[in-house]
Amino acid sequence: MKKEPTKQEYEEYVEQVTPKHNCFVNCSKAFLVGGMICVLGECIKQIALHNGLKEEDALTCVTLSLILLSVLLTGFNLFGKIADFAGAGTLVPITGFANSVASPAIEYQKEGQVFGIGVKIFTIAGPVILYGVFTSWAIGLIYWLLKIMGII
């Protein structure tokens, strides 16, 4: 019968298997890749403006292009590799949100349109949408009440 490890033995084991991270390197990678995504977005915007789109339409073009690129990279199994390298640099912008919707859709497509993709597509993004909508509703309610009371 195997004996239980002591608290000290367990802590030593955890220390051994826990990956070591260099915060400066991780932040630098996130900054570099996140910055490259922003530069790409700005390039798309400038191209759209140069081709005669209004600024609002150019910004819509940027959003749609970055979402499309993110979904394509997810489909070709490249987004995960970039995210492993860059961490939050890819996950914070809209590209990360698009990836969080596309990944479950790709993973569960073999289970069918309804019970695979339909059920699982918002597995990751669903809580973000839920709490985003709830928070904006709560803040809107507070704003409305403050406006009625004449504070704002």
JSON list of N, CA and C in Angstrom, two decimals, residues 25-69:
[
{"chain": "A", "resi": 25, "resn": "VAL", "atom": "N", "xyz": [9.47, 38.39, -20.52]},
{"chain": "A", "resi": 25, "resn": "VAL", "atom": "CA", "xyz": [9.43, 37.76, -21.85]},
{"chain": "A", "resi": 25, "resn": "VAL", "atom": "C", "xyz": [7.99, 37.56, -22.30]},
{"chain": "A", "resi": 26, "resn": "ASN", "atom": "N", "xyz": [7.14, 37.07, -21.40]},
{"chain": "A", "resi": 26, "resn": "ASN", "atom": "CA", "xyz": [5.74, 36.84, -21.76]},
{"chain": "A", "resi": 26, "resn": "ASN", "atom": "C", "xyz": [5.04, 38.15, -22.12]},
{"chain": "A", "resi": 27, "resn": "CYS", "atom": "N", "xyz": [5.28, 39.20, -21.35]},
{"chain": "A", "resi": 27, "resn": "CYS", "atom": "CA", "xyz": [4.67, 40.50, -21.64]},
{"chain": "A", "resi": 27, "resn": "CYS", "atom": "C", "xyz": [5.20, 41.07, -22.96]},
{"chain": "A", "resi": 28, "resn": "SER", "atom": "N", "xyz": [6.48, 40.85, -23.22]},
{"chain": "A", "resi": 28, "resn": "SER", "atom": "CA", "xyz": [7.07, 41.33, -24.48]},
{"chain": "A", "resi": 28, "resn": "SER", "atom": "C", "xyz": [6.44, 40.63, -25.68]},
{"chain": "A", "resi": 29, "resn": "LYS", "atom": "N", "xyz": [6.27, 39.32, -25.57]},
{"chain": "A", "resi": 29, "resn": "LYS", "atom": "CA", "xyz": [5.65, 38.56, -26.67]},
{"chain": "A", "resi": 29, "resn": "LYS", "atom": "C", "xyz": [4.21, 39.03, -26.88]},
{"chain": "A", "resi": 30, "resn": "ALA", "atom": "N", "xyz": [3.46, 39.20, -25.80]},
{"chain": "A", "resi": 30, "resn": "ALA", "atom": "CA", "xyz": [2.08, 39.66, -25.91]},
{"chain": "A", "resi": 30, "resn": "ALA", "atom": "C", "xyz": [2.01, 41.04, -26.54]},
{"chain": "A", "resi": 31, "resn": "PHE", "atom": "N", "xyz": [2.91, 41.92, -26.11]},
{"chain": "A", "resi": 31, "resn": "PHE", "atom": "CA", "xyz": [2.95, 43.28, -26.66]},
{"chain": "A", "resi": 31, "resn": "PHE", "atom": "C", "xyz": [3.30, 43.26, -28.14]},
{"chain": "A", "resi": 32, "resn": "LEU", "atom": "N", "xyz": [4.27, 42.46, -28.50]},
{"chain": "A", "resi": 32, "resn": "LEU", "atom": "CA", "xyz": [4.71, 42.38, -29.90]},
{"chain": "A", "resi": 32, "resn": "LEU", "atom": "C", "xyz": [3.60, 41.85, -30.80]},
{"chain": "A", "resi": 33, "resn": "VAL", "atom": "N", "xyz": [3.00, 40.72, -30.44]},
{"chain": "A", "resi": 33, "resn": "VAL", "atom": "CA", "xyz": [1.97, 40.13, -31.30]},
{"chain": "A", "resi": 33, "resn": "VAL", "atom": "C", "xyz": [0.69, 40.97, -31.27]},
{"chain": "A", "resi": 34, "resn": "GLY", "atom": "N", "xyz": [0.28, 41.43, -30.09]},
{"chain": "A", "resi": 34, "resn": "GLY", "atom": "CA", "xyz": [-0.89, 42.30, -30.02]},
{"chain": "A", "resi": 34, "resn": "GLY", "atom": "C", "xyz": [-0.68, 43.57, -30.83]},
{"chain": "A", "resi": 35, "resn": "GLY", "atom": "N", "xyz": [0.53, 44.12, -30.77]},
{"chain": "A", "resi": 35, "resn": "GLY", "atom": "CA", "xyz": [0.86, 45.30, -31.56]},
{"chain": "A", "resi": 35, "resn": "GLY", "atom": "C", "xyz": [0.83, 45.02, -33.05]},
{"chain": "A", "resi": 36, "resn": "MET", "atom": "N", "xyz": [1.30, 43.83, -33.44]},
{"chain": "A", "resi": 36, "resn": "MET", "atom": "CA", "xyz": [1.26, 43.46, -34.86]},
{"chain": "A", "resi": 36, "resn": "MET", "atom": "C", "xyz": [-0.18, 43.33, -35.35]},
{"chain": "A", "resi": 37, "resn": "ILE", "atom": "N", "xyz": [-1.05, 42.82, -34.50]},
{"chain": "A", "resi": 37, "resn": "ILE", "atom": "CA", "xyz": [-2.47, 42.73, -34.86]},
{"chain": "A", "resi": 37, "resn": "ILE", "atom": "C", "xyz": [-3.04, 44.13, -35.06]},
{"chain": "A", "resi": 38, "resn": "CYS", "atom": "N", "xyz": [-2.68, 45.05, -34.17]},
{"chain": "A", "resi": 38, "resn": "CYS", "atom": "CA", "xyz": [-3.16, 46.43, -34.28]},
{"chain": "A", "resi": 38, "resn": "CYS", "atom": "C", "xyz": [-2.60, 47.12, -35.52]},
{"chain": "A", "resi": 39, "resn": "VAL", "atom": "N", "xyz": [-1.33, 46.87, -35.83]},
{"chain": "A", "resi": 39, "resn": "VAL", "atom": "CA", "xyz": [-0.72, 47.44, -37.04]},
{"chain": "A", "resi": 39, "resn": "VAL", "atom": "C", "xyz": [-1.43, 46.89, -38.28]},
{"chain": "A", "resi": 40, "resn": "LEU", "atom": "N", "xyz": [-1.72, 45.59, -38.28]},
{"chain": "A", "resi": 40, "resn": "LEU", "atom": "CA", "xyz": [-2.45, 44.99, -39.40]},
{"chain": "A", "resi": 40, "resn": "LEU", "atom": "C", "xyz": [-3.82, 45.66, -39.54]},
{"chain": "A", "resi": 41, "resn": "GLY", "atom": "N", "xyz": [-4.50, 45.87, -38.42]},
{"chain": "A", "resi": 41, "resn": "GLY", "atom": "CA", "xyz": [-5.79, 46.55, -38.45]},
{"chain": "A", "resi": 41, "resn": "GLY", "atom": "C", "xyz": [-5.68, 47.95, -39.01]},
{"chain": "A", "resi": 42, "resn": "GLU", "atom": "N", "xyz": [-4.65, 48.67, -38.61]},
{"chain": "A", "resi": 42, "resn": "GLU", "atom": "CA", "xyz": [-4.45, 50.04, -39.12]},
{"chain": "A", "resi": 42, "resn": "GLU", "atom": "C", "xyz": [-4.13, 50.02, -40.62]},
{"chain": "A", "resi": 43, "resn": "CYS", "atom": "N", "xyz": [-3.37, 49.04, -41.08]},
{"chain": "A", "resi": 43, "resn": "CYS", "atom": "CA", "xyz": [-3.08, 48.91, -42.52]},
{"chain": "A", "resi": 43, "resn": "CYS", "atom": "C", "xyz": [-4.37, 48.66, -43.30]},
{"chain": "A", "resi": 44, "resn": "ILE", "atom": "N", "xyz": [-5.21, 47.78, -42.79]},
{"chain": "A", "resi": 44, "resn": "ILE", "atom": "CA", "xyz": [-6.49, 47.49, -43.45]},
{"chain": "A", "resi": 44, "resn": "ILE", "atom": "C", "xyz": [-7.33, 48.76, -43.50]},
{"chain": "A", "resi": 45, "resn": "LYS", "atom": "N", "xyz": [-7.34, 49.51, -42.40]},
{"chain": "A", "resi": 45, "resn": "LYS", "atom": "CA", "xyz": [-8.11, 50.76, -42.35]},
{"chain": "A", "resi": 45, "resn": "LYS", "atom": "C", "xyz": [-7.60, 51.76, -43.39]},
{"chain": "A", "resi": 46, "resn": "GLN", "atom": "N", "xyz": [-6.29, 51.93, -43.46]},
{"chain": "A", "resi": 46, "resn": "GLN", "atom": "CA", "xyz": [-5.73, 52.88, -44.41]},
{"chain": "A", "resi": 46, "resn": "GLN", "atom": "C", "xyz": [-6.01, 52.48, -45.86]},
{"chain": "A", "resi": 47, "resn": "ILE", "atom": "N", "xyz": [-5.93, 51.18, -46.14]},
{"chain": "A", "resi": 47, "resn": "ILE", "atom": "CA", "xyz": [-6.25, 50.69, -47.49]},
{"chain": "A", "resi": 47, "resn": "ILE", "atom": "C", "xyz": [-7.71, 50.97, -47.82]},
{"chain": "A", "resi": 48, "resn": "ALA", "atom": "N", "xyz": [-8.59, 50.71, -46.85]},
{"chain": "A", "resi": 48, "resn": "ALA", "atom": "CA", "xyz": [-10.02, 50.95, -47.07]},
{"chain": "A", "resi": 48, "resn": "ALA", "atom": "C", "xyz": [-10.29, 52.44, -47.28]},
{"chain": "A", "resi": 49, "resn": "LEU", "atom": "N", "xyz": [-9.66, 53.29, -46.49]},
{"chain": "A", "resi": 49, "resn": "LEU", "atom": "CA", "xyz": [-9.83, 54.75, -46.66]},
{"chain": "A", "resi": 49, "resn": "LEU", "atom": "C", "xyz": [-9.29, 55.20, -48.01]},
{"chain": "A", "resi": 50, "resn": "HIS", "atom": "N", "xyz": [-8.15, 54.65, -48.40]},
{"chain": "A", "resi": 50, "resn": "HIS", "atom": "CA", "xyz": [-7.54, 55.00, -49.69]},
{"chain": "A", "resi": 50, "resn": "HIS", "atom": "C", "xyz": [-8.44, 54.59, -50.86]},
{"chain": "A", "resi": 51, "resn": "ASN", "atom": "N", "xyz": [-9.23, 53.54, -50.67]},
{"chain": "A", "resi": 51, "resn": "ASN", "atom": "CA", "xyz": [-10.13, 53.07, -51.73]},
{"chain": "A", "resi": 51, "resn": "ASN", "atom": "C", "xyz": [-11.51, 53.71, -51.65]},
{"chain": "A", "resi": 52, "resn": "GLY", "atom": "N", "xyz": [-11.65, 54.77, -50.87]},
{"chain": "A", "resi": 52, "resn": "GLY", "atom": "CA", "xyz": [-12.86, 55.57, -50.90]},
{"chain": "A", "resi": 52, "resn": "GLY", "atom": "C", "xyz": [-13.91, 55.27, -49.83]},
{"chain": "A", "resi": 53, "resn": "LEU", "atom": "N", "xyz": [-13.63, 54.41, -48.90]},
{"chain": "A", "resi": 53, "resn": "LEU", "atom": "CA", "xyz": [-14.61, 54.15, -47.84]},
{"chain": "A", "resi": 53, "resn": "LEU", "atom": "C", "xyz": [-14.58, 55.28, -46.81]},
{"chain": "A", "resi": 54, "resn": "LYS", "atom": "N", "xyz": [-15.74, 55.55, -46.21]},
{"chain": "A", "resi": 54, "resn": "LYS", "atom": "CA", "xyz": [-15.78, 56.50, -45.09]},
{"chain": "A", "resi": 54, "resn": "LYS", "atom": "C", "xyz": [-15.12, 55.83, -43.89]},
{"chain": "A", "resi": 55, "resn": "GLU", "atom": "N", "xyz": [-14.72, 56.64, -42.90]},
{"chain": "A", "resi": 55, "resn": "GLU", "atom": "CA", "xyz": [-13.99, 56.09, -41.76]},
{"chain": "A", "resi": 55, "resn": "GLU", "atom": "C", "xyz": [-14.80, 55.02, -41.02]},
{"chain": "A", "resi": 56, "resn": "GLU", "atom": "N", "xyz": [-16.08, 55.25, -40.82]},
{"chain": "A", "resi": 56, "resn": "GLU", "atom": "CA", "xyz": [-16.90, 54.27, -40.12]},
{"chain": "A", "resi": 56, "resn": "GLU", "atom": "C", "xyz": [-16.94, 52.95, -40.88]},
{"chain": "A", "resi": 57, "resn": "ASP", "atom": "N", "xyz": [-17.06, 53.03, -42.20]},
{"chain": "A", "resi": 57, "resn": "ASP", "atom": "CA", "xyz": [-17.08, 51.82, -43.02]},
{"chain": "A", "resi": 57, "resn": "ASP", "atom": "C", "xyz": [-15.70, 51.15, -43.04]},
{"chain": "A", "resi": 58, "resn": "ALA", "atom": "N", "xyz": [-14.66, 51.94, -43.02]},
{"chain": "A", "resi": 58, "resn": "ALA", "atom": "CA", "xyz": [-13.30, 51.39, -42.99]},
{"chain": "A", "resi": 58, "resn": "ALA", "atom": "C", "xyz": [-13.07, 50.64, -41.68]},
{"chain": "A", "resi": 59, "resn": "LEU", "atom": "N", "xyz": [-13.57, 51.17, -40.58]},
{"chain": "A", "resi": 59, "resn": "LEU", "atom": "CA", "xyz": [-13.42, 50.50, -39.29]},
{"chain": "A", "resi": 59, "resn": "LEU", "atom": "C", "xyz": [-14.22, 49.20, -39.24]},
{"chain": "A", "resi": 60, "resn": "THR", "atom": "N", "xyz": [-15.38, 49.19, -39.87]},
{"chain": "A", "resi": 60, "resn": "THR", "atom": "CA", "xyz": [-16.15, 47.96, -39.98]},
{"chain": "A", "resi": 60, "resn": "THR", "atom": "C", "xyz": [-15.38, 46.93, -40.80]},
{"chain": "A", "resi": 61, "resn": "CYS", "atom": "N", "xyz": [-14.74, 47.39, -41.85]},
{"chain": "A", "resi": 61, "resn": "CYS", "atom": "CA", "xyz": [-13.91, 46.52, -42.69]},
{"chain": "A", "resi": 61, "resn": "CYS", "atom": "C", "xyz": [-12.76, 45.92, -41.87]},
{"chain": "A", "resi": 62, "resn": "VAL", "atom": "N", "xyz": [-12.15, 46.71, -41.01]},
{"chain": "A", "resi": 62, "resn": "VAL", "atom": "CA", "xyz": [-11.07, 46.22, -40.15]},
{"chain": "A", "resi": 62, "resn": "VAL", "atom": "C", "xyz": [-11.59, 45.11, -39.23]},
{"chain": "A", "resi": 63, "resn": "THR", "atom": "N", "xyz": [-12.71, 45.37, -38.58]},
{"chain": "A", "resi": 63, "resn": "THR", "atom": "CA", "xyz": [-13.28, 44.38, -37.66]},
{"chain": "A", "resi": 63, "resn": "THR", "atom": "C", "xyz": [-13.59, 43.08, -38.38]},
{"chain": "A", "resi": 64, "resn": "LEU", "atom": "N", "xyz": [-14.27, 43.18, -39.51]},
{"chain": "A", "resi": 64, "resn": "LEU", "atom": "CA", "xyz": [-14.64, 41.97, -40.25]},
{"chain": "A", "resi": 64, "resn": "LEU", "atom": "C", "xyz": [-13.41, 41.23, -40.77]},
{"chain": "A", "resi": 65, "resn": "SER", "atom": "N", "xyz": [-12.42, 41.97, -41.22]},
{"chain": "A", "resi": 65, "resn": "SER", "atom": "CA", "xyz": [-11.19, 41.34, -41.74]},
{"chain": "A", "resi": 65, "resn": "SER", "atom": "C", "xyz": [-10.44, 40.61, -40.64]},
{"chain": "A", "resi": 66, "resn": "LEU", "atom": "N", "xyz": [-10.32, 41.23, -39.46]},
{"chain": "A", "resi": 66, "resn": "LEU", "atom": "CA", "xyz": [-9.61, 40.57, -38.36]},
{"chain": "A", "resi": 66, "resn": "LEU", "atom": "C", "xyz": [-10.37, 39.35, -37.86]},
{"chain": "A", "resi": 67, "resn": "ILE", "atom": "N", "xyz": [-11.70, 39.42, -37.85]},
{"chain": "A", "resi": 67, "resn": "ILE", "atom": "CA", "xyz": [-12.50, 38.25, -37.47]},
{"chain": "A", "resi": 67, "resn": "ILE", "atom": "C", "xyz": [-12.30, 37.13, -38.48]},
{"chain": "A", "resi": 68, "resn": "LEU", "atom": "N", "xyz": [-12.37, 37.46, -39.76]},
{"chain": "A", "resi": 68, "resn": "LEU", "atom": "CA", "xyz": [-12.18, 36.45, -40.81]},
{"chain": "A", "resi": 68, "resn": "LEU", "atom": "C", "xyz": [-10.80, 35.82, -40.71]},
{"chain": "A", "resi": 69, "resn": "LEU", "atom": "N", "xyz": [-9.78, 36.63, -40.55]},
{"chain": "A", "resi": 69, "resn": "LEU", "atom": "CA", "xyz": [-8.42, 36.11, -40.43]},
{"chain": "A", "resi": 69, "resn": "LEU", "atom": "C", "xyz": [-8.28, 35.19, -39.22]}
]
